[in-house]
């Protein structure tokens, strides 16, 4: 992976998680404490180092709240903070980074730095305000101990979440995401048909969703009429219905769903495969999507669009992984 791609993907994933955390408090600006929370649930080595040292999302959220209260108390201000609600980032807009957070992320990608989540974490613990150091102290550790953990061999990397093997004649893409929940809960969530509209953006509702989920079972999905932010969605008639089939279920390690358009017979069915593995503080989920490659002149005609296609696949997988993680936060 090139540095440019690594920096872009790291920035995108941290931005999503941080702004989701800010949205729980009704904020539109994500600051360094929200970046810290995003790193706690990051799937790269930085997130594993934080979780291996004993920091989970709930504890980190409490430490951030306590730090904010202590800062106000030091100024002689007595105030109660509104209780955090659910994540509403995907239903709203107008979010941005604070200047110090955006500058910090930019420094992590300087020419002599990797630009990955570990580089962001190193910049964060050295941030001159001392806020993150104080938060770490509330969590029973120090910047030095955290950096030592980050530099230690990455023993918590899951060994059983390989992306599905590429199949001849199929186009595929894959990504990984960390979910802050036990593997059994994540498996139950992915195996439940009623949850599909939560992580598959093209599906708004499912007919007979309560029927038992068994391999070979088929459901009918319907395109969503509105986006999560309330904006209407225009869908061509032939793409209104989805045929959804459970094609594999080996709990709690693997599950696969197939999505096809029964009213568009020339379209290719998409296969979503999820591989789950225990990891420190939760579950590592590998997500792979694939579909049949076009043949003949259609394949040749589509070659110039391949880079755009890869980007769309990555965005789709990124949204799917984010939605699954969000369900447990």
mmCIF file of C-alpha atoms in Angstrom:
data_model
loop_
_atom_site.group_PDB
_atom_site.id
_atom_site.type_symbol
_atom_site.label_atom_id
_atom_site.label_comp_id
_atom_site.label_asym_id
_atom_site.label_seq_id
_atom_site.Cartn_x
_atom_site.Cartn_y
_atom_site.Cartn_z
ATOM 1 C CA UNK A 1 0.000 0.000 0.000
ATOM 2 C CA UNK A 2 1.378 3.414 -0.947
ATOM 3 C CA UNK A 3 1.794 6.122 1.682
ATOM 4 C CA UNK A 4 -0.827 8.245 -0.095
ATOM 5 C CA UNK A 5 -3.438 5.492 0.156
ATOM 6 C CA UNK A 6 -2.488 4.680 3.758
ATOM 7 C CA UNK A 7 -2.774 8.335 4.802
ATOM 8 C CA UNK A 8 -6.114 8.751 3.008
ATOM 9 C CA UNK A 9 -7.643 5.621 4.504
ATOM 10 C CA UNK A 10 -6.366 6.413 8.002
ATOM 11 C CA UNK A 11 -7.666 9.968 7.841
ATOM 12 C CA UNK A 12 -11.049 8.805 6.554
ATOM 13 C CA UNK A 13 -11.520 6.136 9.216
ATOM 14 C CA UNK A 14 -10.401 8.359 12.096
ATOM 15 C CA UNK A 15 -12.528 11.255 10.857
ATOM 16 C CA UNK A 16 -15.638 9.086 10.715
ATOM 17 C CA UNK A 17 -15.181 7.621 14.200
ATOM 18 C CA UNK A 18 -14.164 10.918 15.827
ATOM 19 C CA UNK A 19 -17.057 12.850 14.347
ATOM 20 C CA UNK A 20 -19.448 10.075 15.322
ATOM 21 C CA UNK A 21 -18.211 10.453 18.901
ATOM 22 C CA UNK A 22 -18.665 14.239 18.740
ATOM 23 C CA UNK A 23 -22.196 13.755 17.414
ATOM 24 C CA UNK A 24 -23.172 11.823 20.559
ATOM 25 C CA UNK A 25 -22.737 15.077 22.474
ATOM 26 C CA UNK A 26 -24.456 17.312 19.943
ATOM 27 C CA UNK A 27 -21.136 18.773 18.789
ATOM 28 C CA UNK A 28 -20.190 19.626 15.214
ATOM 29 C CA UNK A 29 -16.455 20.087 15.802
ATOM 30 C CA UNK A 30 -14.277 17.077 16.583
ATOM 31 C CA UNK A 31 -11.240 17.837 18.758
ATOM 32 C CA UNK A 32 -8.267 15.847 20.016
ATOM 33 C CA UNK A 33 -10.278 13.982 22.661
ATOM 34 C CA UNK A 34 -12.601 12.680 19.939
ATOM 35 C CA UNK A 35 -9.552 11.689 17.908
ATOM 36 C CA UNK A 36 -8.329 9.758 20.949
ATOM 37 C CA UNK A 37 -11.648 7.912 21.180
ATOM 38 C CA UNK A 38 -11.447 7.128 17.461
ATOM 39 C CA UNK A 39 -8.004 5.590 17.960
ATOM 40 C CA UNK A 40 -9.316 3.351 20.752
ATOM 41 C CA UNK A 41 -11.574 1.592 18.235
ATOM 42 C CA UNK A 42 -9.168 1.768 15.299
ATOM 43 C CA UNK A 43 -8.305 -1.557 13.628
ATOM 44 C CA UNK A 44 -4.626 -0.688 13.099
ATOM 45 C CA UNK A 45 -1.735 -1.251 15.530
ATOM 46 C CA UNK A 46 -2.486 1.986 17.398
ATOM 47 C CA UNK A 47 -5.925 0.764 18.393
ATOM 48 C CA UNK A 48 -4.590 -2.632 19.412
ATOM 49 C CA UNK A 49 -1.909 -0.983 21.572
ATOM 50 C CA UNK A 50 -4.532 1.077 23.393
ATOM 51 C CA UNK A 51 -6.761 -1.939 23.964
ATOM 52 C CA UNK A 52 -3.852 -4.200 24.957
ATOM 53 C CA UNK A 53 -2.900 -1.732 27.668
ATOM 54 C CA UNK A 54 -6.422 -2.087 29.060
ATOM 55 C CA UNK A 55 -8.245 0.895 27.532
ATOM 56 C CA UNK A 56 -11.668 0.199 26.088
ATOM 57 C CA UNK A 57 -14.182 2.625 24.608
ATOM 58 C CA UNK A 58 -16.425 2.901 27.671
ATOM 59 C CA UNK A 59 -13.495 3.632 29.980
ATOM 60 C CA UNK A 60 -12.038 6.140 27.517
ATOM 61 C CA UNK A 61 -15.359 7.967 27.221
ATOM 62 C CA UNK A 62 -15.615 8.223 31.025
ATOM 63 C CA UNK A 63 -12.055 9.530 31.294
ATOM 64 C CA UNK A 64 -12.754 12.212 28.681
ATOM 65 C CA UNK A 65 -15.908 13.307 30.523
ATOM 66 C CA UNK A 66 -14.030 13.438 33.841
ATOM 67 C CA UNK A 67 -11.226 15.456 32.261
ATOM 68 C CA UNK A 68 -13.665 18.016 30.881
ATOM 69 C CA UNK A 69 -15.336 18.352 34.301
ATOM 70 C CA UNK A 70 -11.966 18.752 36.025
ATOM 71 C CA UNK A 71 -10.894 21.457 33.584
ATOM 72 C CA UNK A 72 -14.052 23.456 34.260
ATOM 73 C CA UNK A 73 -13.703 22.948 38.018
ATOM 74 C CA UNK A 74 -10.140 24.301 37.883
ATOM 75 C CA UNK A 75 -11.616 27.506 36.456
ATOM 76 C CA UNK A 76 -14.190 27.682 39.240
ATOM 77 C CA UNK A 77 -17.023 26.710 36.923
ATOM 78 C CA UNK A 78 -19.674 24.296 38.084
ATOM 79 C CA UNK A 79 -21.585 22.830 35.181
ATOM 80 C CA UNK A 80 -23.285 19.615 34.245
ATOM 81 C CA UNK A 81 -22.821 18.199 30.782
ATOM 82 C CA UNK A 82 -25.720 16.874 28.725
ATOM 83 C CA UNK A 83 -25.942 13.109 28.755
ATOM 84 C CA UNK A 84 -24.455 11.549 25.665
ATOM 85 C CA UNK A 85 -26.979 10.202 23.206
ATOM 86 C CA UNK A 86 -26.740 7.917 20.220
ATOM 87 C CA UNK A 87 -24.500 8.536 17.229
ATOM 88 C CA UNK A 88 -26.255 10.826 14.739
ATOM 89 C CA UNK A 89 -23.337 11.779 12.480
ATOM 90 C CA UNK A 90 -24.757 9.779 9.554
ATOM 91 C CA UNK A 91 -28.095 11.577 9.904
ATOM 92 C CA UNK A 92 -26.714 15.113 10.085
ATOM 93 C CA UNK A 93 -24.073 17.294 8.463
ATOM 94 C CA UNK A 94 -21.827 20.311 9.111
ATOM 95 C CA UNK A 95 -18.994 18.480 10.912
ATOM 96 C CA UNK A 96 -15.362 19.544 10.887
ATOM 97 C CA UNK A 97 -12.059 19.091 12.717
ATOM 98 C CA UNK A 98 -10.761 21.665 15.174
ATOM 99 C CA UNK A 99 -7.615 23.369 13.914
ATOM 100 C CA UNK A 100 -5.338 21.657 16.432
ATOM 101 C CA UNK A 101 -6.760 18.242 15.522
ATOM 102 C CA UNK A 102 -6.397 18.800 11.769
ATOM 103 C CA UNK A 103 -2.868 20.174 12.244
ATOM 104 C CA UNK A 104 -1.967 17.125 14.332
ATOM 105 C CA UNK A 105 -3.202 14.725 11.650
ATOM 106 C CA UNK A 106 -1.259 16.652 9.026
ATOM 107 C CA UNK A 107 1.954 16.406 11.111
ATOM 108 C CA UNK A 108 1.538 12.636 11.327
ATOM 109 C CA UNK A 109 1.941 12.477 7.545
ATOM 110 C CA UNK A 110 5.054 14.656 7.253
ATOM 111 C CA UNK A 111 7.674 13.360 4.837
ATOM 112 C CA UNK A 112 9.551 11.376 7.517
ATOM 113 C CA UNK A 113 6.419 9.934 9.152
ATOM 114 C CA UNK A 114 4.192 7.026 8.149
ATOM 115 C CA UNK A 115 0.834 8.777 8.254
ATOM 116 C CA UNK A 116 -0.851 5.721 9.749
ATOM 117 C CA UNK A 117 -2.831 5.513 13.001
ATOM 118 C CA UNK A 118 0.353 4.816 14.982
ATOM 119 C CA UNK A 119 1.863 8.065 13.704
ATOM 120 C CA UNK A 120 -1.312 9.917 14.708
ATOM 121 C CA UNK A 121 -1.184 8.359 18.179
ATOM 122 C CA UNK A 122 2.456 9.415 18.644
ATOM 123 C CA UNK A 123 1.553 12.986 17.750
ATOM 124 C CA UNK A 124 -1.461 12.883 20.023
ATOM 125 C CA UNK A 125 0.344 11.836 23.207
ATOM 126 C CA UNK A 126 2.930 14.569 22.585
ATOM 127 C CA UNK A 127 0.260 17.253 22.005
ATOM 128 C CA UNK A 128 1.368 20.339 24.018
ATOM 129 C CA UNK A 129 -1.895 21.015 25.888
ATOM 130 C CA UNK A 130 -1.332 17.887 27.983
ATOM 131 C CA UNK A 131 -4.994 16.880 27.728
ATOM 132 C CA UNK A 132 -4.313 13.399 26.403
ATOM 133 C CA UNK A 133 -1.602 12.781 28.999
ATOM 134 C CA UNK A 134 -4.114 13.707 31.717
ATOM 135 C CA UNK A 135 -6.739 11.420 30.191
ATOM 136 C CA UNK A 136 -4.226 8.558 30.101
ATOM 137 C CA UNK A 137 -3.452 9.174 33.773
ATOM 138 C CA UNK A 138 -7.145 8.840 34.562
ATOM 139 C CA UNK A 139 -7.006 5.524 32.703
ATOM 140 C CA UNK A 140 -4.138 4.332 34.867
ATOM 141 C CA UNK A 141 -1.305 4.684 32.400
ATOM 142 C CA UNK A 142 1.130 7.194 30.896
ATOM 143 C CA UNK A 143 2.239 8.316 27.437
ATOM 144 C CA UNK A 144 5.548 6.493 27.927
ATOM 145 C CA UNK A 145 3.823 3.216 28.810
ATOM 146 C CA UNK A 146 1.475 3.549 25.862
ATOM 147 C CA UNK A 147 4.310 4.225 23.417
ATOM 148 C CA UNK A 148 6.215 1.233 24.831
ATOM 149 C CA UNK A 149 3.164 -0.914 24.131
ATOM 150 C CA UNK A 150 2.917 0.550 20.630
ATOM 151 C CA UNK A 151 6.578 -0.342 19.981
ATOM 152 C CA UNK A 152 6.202 -3.890 21.365
ATOM 153 C CA UNK A 153 5.577 -6.846 19.021
ATOM 154 C CA UNK A 154 1.953 -6.732 17.903
ATOM 155 C CA UNK A 155 0.920 -9.972 19.553
ATOM 156 C CA UNK A 156 -2.817 -9.223 19.508
ATOM 157 C CA UNK A 157 -3.126 -9.147 15.730
ATOM 158 C CA UNK A 158 -5.877 -11.651 14.860
ATOM 159 C CA UNK A 159 -4.543 -14.667 13.019
ATOM 160 C CA UNK A 160 -7.855 -15.961 11.708
ATOM 161 C CA UNK A 161 -9.385 -13.107 9.707
ATOM 162 C CA UNK A 162 -7.911 -13.511 6.238
ATOM 163 C CA UNK A 163 -9.833 -11.857 3.455
ATOM 164 C CA UNK A 164 -11.705 -14.323 1.318
ATOM 165 C CA UNK A 165 -9.495 -15.729 -1.405
ATOM 166 C CA UNK A 166 -9.827 -14.075 -4.785
ATOM 167 C CA UNK A 167 -11.862 -16.192 -7.162
ATOM 168 C CA UNK A 168 -11.171 -16.461 -10.862
ATOM 169 C CA UNK A 169 -13.634 -14.512 -12.932
ATOM 170 C CA UNK A 170 -14.770 -12.335 -10.020
ATOM 171 C CA UNK A 171 -14.015 -8.767 -8.985
ATOM 172 C CA UNK A 172 -13.496 -8.344 -5.262
ATOM 173 C CA UNK A 173 -12.443 -5.926 -2.564
ATOM 174 C CA UNK A 174 -11.883 -6.307 1.153
ATOM 175 C CA UNK A 175 -11.324 -4.326 4.318
ATOM 176 C CA UNK A 176 -11.101 -4.904 8.057
ATOM 177 C CA UNK A 177 -12.833 -3.188 10.928
ATOM 178 C CA UNK A 178 -12.718 -3.460 14.701
ATOM 179 C CA UNK A 179 -16.020 -3.879 16.537
ATOM 180 C CA UNK A 180 -16.063 -3.198 20.299
ATOM 181 C CA UNK A 181 -18.191 -6.225 21.179
ATOM 182 C CA UNK A 182 -17.680 -9.960 21.776
ATOM 183 C CA UNK A 183 -17.545 -12.158 18.698
ATOM 184 C CA UNK A 184 -20.804 -13.938 19.594
ATOM 185 C CA UNK A 185 -22.736 -10.654 19.673
ATOM 186 C CA UNK A 186 -21.255 -9.522 16.367
ATOM 187 C CA UNK A 187 -22.101 -12.880 14.798
ATOM 188 C CA UNK A 188 -25.698 -12.685 16.036
ATOM 189 C CA UNK A 189 -25.997 -9.186 14.612
ATOM 190 C CA UNK A 190 -24.711 -10.156 11.154
ATOM 191 C CA UNK A 191 -26.819 -13.322 11.071
ATOM 192 C CA UNK A 192 -30.060 -11.446 11.780
ATOM 193 C CA UNK A 193 -31.911 -10.472 8.564
ATOM 194 C CA UNK A 194 -33.680 -7.540 10.236
ATOM 195 C CA UNK A 195 -30.287 -5.860 10.728
ATOM 196 C CA UNK A 196 -29.354 -5.889 7.030
ATOM 197 C CA UNK A 197 -30.778 -2.398 6.328
ATOM 198 C CA UNK A 198 -28.453 -1.064 9.031
ATOM 199 C CA UNK A 199 -25.257 -2.101 7.219
ATOM 200 C CA UNK A 200 -26.292 -2.545 3.549
ATOM 201 C CA UNK A 201 -26.959 0.965 2.273
ATOM 202 C CA UNK A 202 -29.017 -0.123 -0.752
ATOM 203 C CA UNK A 203 -31.628 -1.901 1.387
ATOM 204 C CA UNK A 204 -34.231 0.083 3.288
ATOM 205 C CA UNK A 205 -36.569 -2.692 4.423
ATOM 206 C CA UNK A 206 -36.999 -6.466 4.200
ATOM 207 C CA UNK A 207 -40.128 -8.499 3.599
ATOM 208 C CA UNK A 208 -40.727 -11.456 5.959
ATOM 209 C CA UNK A 209 -37.564 -10.513 7.821
ATOM 210 C CA UNK A 210 -38.666 -12.487 10.872
ATOM 211 C CA UNK A 211 -38.446 -15.879 9.179
ATOM 212 C CA UNK A 212 -35.746 -18.141 10.581
ATOM 213 C CA UNK A 213 -32.275 -17.435 9.265
ATOM 214 C CA UNK A 214 -30.945 -20.637 7.725
ATOM 215 C CA UNK A 215 -28.507 -21.264 4.897
ATOM 216 C CA UNK A 216 -30.459 -21.196 1.641
ATOM 217 C CA UNK A 217 -33.099 -18.875 3.048
ATOM 218 C CA UNK A 218 -34.220 -16.083 0.743
ATOM 219 C CA UNK A 219 -35.658 -12.681 1.613
ATOM 220 C CA UNK A 220 -36.898 -9.779 -0.479
ATOM 221 C CA UNK A 221 -35.373 -6.405 0.227
ATOM 222 C CA UNK A 222 -36.623 -3.033 -0.952
ATOM 223 C CA UNK A 223 -34.538 0.015 -1.767
ATOM 224 C CA UNK A 224 -34.543 2.762 0.810
ATOM 225 C CA UNK A 225 -36.691 5.767 -0.055
ATOM 226 C CA UNK A 226 -34.642 8.194 2.019
ATOM 227 C CA UNK A 227 -31.069 8.483 3.168
ATOM 228 C CA UNK A 228 -30.340 8.478 6.919
ATOM 229 C CA UNK A 229 -30.219 12.289 6.783
ATOM 230 C CA UNK A 230 -33.764 12.378 5.391
ATOM 231 C CA UNK A 231 -32.907 13.283 1.810
ATOM 232 C CA UNK A 232 -35.004 11.390 -0.776
ATOM 233 C CA UNK A 233 -33.352 8.711 -2.910
ATOM 234 C CA UNK A 234 -34.189 8.240 -6.579
ATOM 235 C CA UNK A 235 -34.067 4.586 -7.628
ATOM 236 C CA UNK A 236 -34.779 3.135 -11.056
ATOM 237 C CA UNK A 237 -37.710 0.689 -11.015
ATOM 238 C CA UNK A 238 -35.571 -2.339 -11.884
ATOM 239 C CA UNK A 239 -33.418 -1.698 -8.825
ATOM 240 C CA UNK A 240 -36.241 -1.396 -6.310
ATOM 241 C CA UNK A 241 -36.124 -5.036 -5.222
ATOM 242 C CA UNK A 242 -33.214 -7.091 -3.916
ATOM 243 C CA UNK A 243 -33.094 -10.865 -3.649
ATOM 244 C CA UNK A 244 -31.189 -11.597 -0.446
ATOM 245 C CA UNK A 245 -29.900 -15.086 0.292
ATOM 246 C CA UNK A 246 -27.959 -16.456 3.237
ATOM 247 C CA UNK A 247 -25.320 -18.563 1.477
ATOM 248 C CA UNK A 248 -23.002 -19.504 4.376
ATOM 249 C CA UNK A 249 -23.216 -19.477 8.161
ATOM 250 C CA UNK A 250 -20.450 -20.981 10.296
ATOM 251 C CA UNK A 251 -20.911 -19.317 13.648
ATOM 252 C CA UNK A 252 -19.291 -17.447 15.051
ATOM 253 C CA UNK A 253 -16.436 -17.209 12.542
ATOM 254 C CA UNK A 254 -17.973 -16.713 9.086
ATOM 255 C CA UNK A 255 -21.186 -15.652 7.398
ATOM 256 C CA UNK A 256 -22.014 -14.714 3.792
ATOM 257 C CA UNK A 257 -24.976 -12.984 2.156
ATOM 258 C CA UNK A 258 -25.791 -12.695 -1.546
ATOM 259 C CA UNK A 259 -27.615 -9.676 -3.003
ATOM 260 C CA UNK A 260 -29.159 -9.696 -6.493
ATOM 261 C CA UNK A 261 -31.598 -7.564 -8.486
ATOM 262 C CA UNK A 262 -34.349 -9.933 -9.714
ATOM 263 C CA UNK A 263 -35.814 -7.248 -11.997
ATOM 264 C CA UNK A 264 -32.434 -6.524 -13.631
ATOM 265 C CA UNK A 265 -31.321 -9.958 -14.883
ATOM 266 C CA UNK A 266 -28.162 -8.629 -16.548
ATOM 267 C CA UNK A 267 -26.853 -7.227 -13.267
ATOM 268 C CA UNK A 268 -24.404 -9.297 -11.227
ATOM 269 C CA UNK A 269 -25.190 -10.622 -7.772
ATOM 270 C CA UNK A 270 -22.913 -9.231 -5.060
ATOM 271 C CA UNK A 271 -21.547 -11.536 -2.377
ATOM 272 C CA UNK A 272 -20.712 -10.150 1.069
ATOM 273 C CA UNK A 273 -18.515 -12.364 3.240
ATOM 274 C CA UNK A 274 -17.709 -11.634 6.875
ATOM 275 C CA UNK A 275 -14.889 -13.384 8.747
ATOM 276 C CA UNK A 276 -14.813 -12.798 12.507
ATOM 277 C CA UNK A 277 -12.029 -13.343 15.059
ATOM 278 C CA UNK A 278 -11.466 -12.589 18.724
ATOM 279 C CA UNK A 279 -9.098 -9.689 19.360
ATOM 280 C CA UNK A 280 -8.206 -7.595 22.386
ATOM 281 C CA UNK A 281 -11.264 -5.642 23.462
ATOM 282 C CA UNK A 282 -13.675 -6.988 20.863
ATOM 283 C CA UNK A 283 -13.886 -8.541 17.420
ATOM 284 C CA UNK A 284 -11.882 -8.075 14.241
ATOM 285 C CA UNK A 285 -14.132 -8.343 11.189
ATOM 286 C CA UNK A 286 -12.821 -8.921 7.680
ATOM 287 C CA UNK A 287 -15.345 -7.867 5.029
ATOM 288 C CA UNK A 288 -15.083 -8.980 1.409
ATOM 289 C CA UNK A 289 -17.444 -8.169 -1.420
ATOM 290 C CA UNK A 290 -17.237 -9.770 -4.852
ATOM 291 C CA UNK A 291 -19.248 -10.200 -8.025
ATOM 292 C CA UNK A 292 -18.842 -11.861 -11.416
ATOM 293 C CA UNK A 293 -16.572 -10.127 -13.891
ATOM 294 C CA UNK A 294 -18.179 -9.085 -17.176
ATOM 295 C CA UNK A 295 -17.065 -11.015 -20.236
ATOM 296 C CA UNK A 296 -16.500 -10.173 -23.894
ATOM 297 C CA UNK A 297 -16.779 -6.611 -25.131
ATOM 298 C CA UNK A 298 -18.405 -5.423 -21.895
ATOM 299 C CA UNK A 299 -15.241 -6.306 -19.989
ATOM 300 C CA UNK A 300 -13.027 -4.452 -22.475
ATOM 301 C CA UNK A 301 -15.320 -1.428 -22.475
ATOM 302 C CA UNK A 302 -15.210 -1.299 -18.695
ATOM 303 C CA UNK A 303 -11.411 -1.308 -18.325
ATOM 304 C CA UNK A 304 -11.042 2.507 -18.291
ATOM 305 C CA UNK A 305 -13.506 2.634 -15.403
ATOM 306 C CA UNK A 306 -11.580 0.147 -13.241
ATOM 307 C CA UNK A 307 -9.946 2.778 -10.931
ATOM 308 C CA UNK A 308 -13.347 4.374 -10.293
ATOM 309 C CA UNK A 309 -14.800 0.935 -9.660
ATOM 310 C CA UNK A 310 -12.113 0.159 -7.070
ATOM 311 C CA UNK A 311 -12.789 3.447 -5.300
ATOM 312 C CA UNK A 312 -16.533 2.740 -5.185
ATOM 313 C CA UNK A 313 -15.855 -0.725 -3.765
ATOM 314 C CA UNK A 314 -13.626 0.756 -1.066
ATOM 315 C CA UNK A 315 -16.209 3.389 -0.139
ATOM 316 C CA UNK A 316 -18.935 0.726 0.029
ATOM 317 C CA UNK A 317 -16.844 -1.517 2.270
ATOM 318 C CA UNK A 318 -15.832 1.438 4.432
ATOM 319 C CA UNK A 319 -19.489 2.373 4.946
ATOM 320 C CA UNK A 320 -20.403 -1.237 5.745
ATOM 321 C CA UNK A 321 -17.630 -1.594 8.314
ATOM 322 C CA UNK A 322 -18.497 1.735 9.889
ATOM 323 C CA UNK A 323 -22.167 0.803 10.163
ATOM 324 C CA UNK A 324 -21.388 -2.522 11.861
ATOM 325 C CA UNK A 325 -19.067 -0.858 14.363
ATOM 326 C CA UNK A 326 -21.584 1.929 15.009
ATOM 327 C CA UNK A 327 -24.259 -0.613 15.944
ATOM 328 C CA UNK A 328 -22.259 -1.494 19.066
ATOM 329 C CA UNK A 329 -21.371 2.025 20.142
#
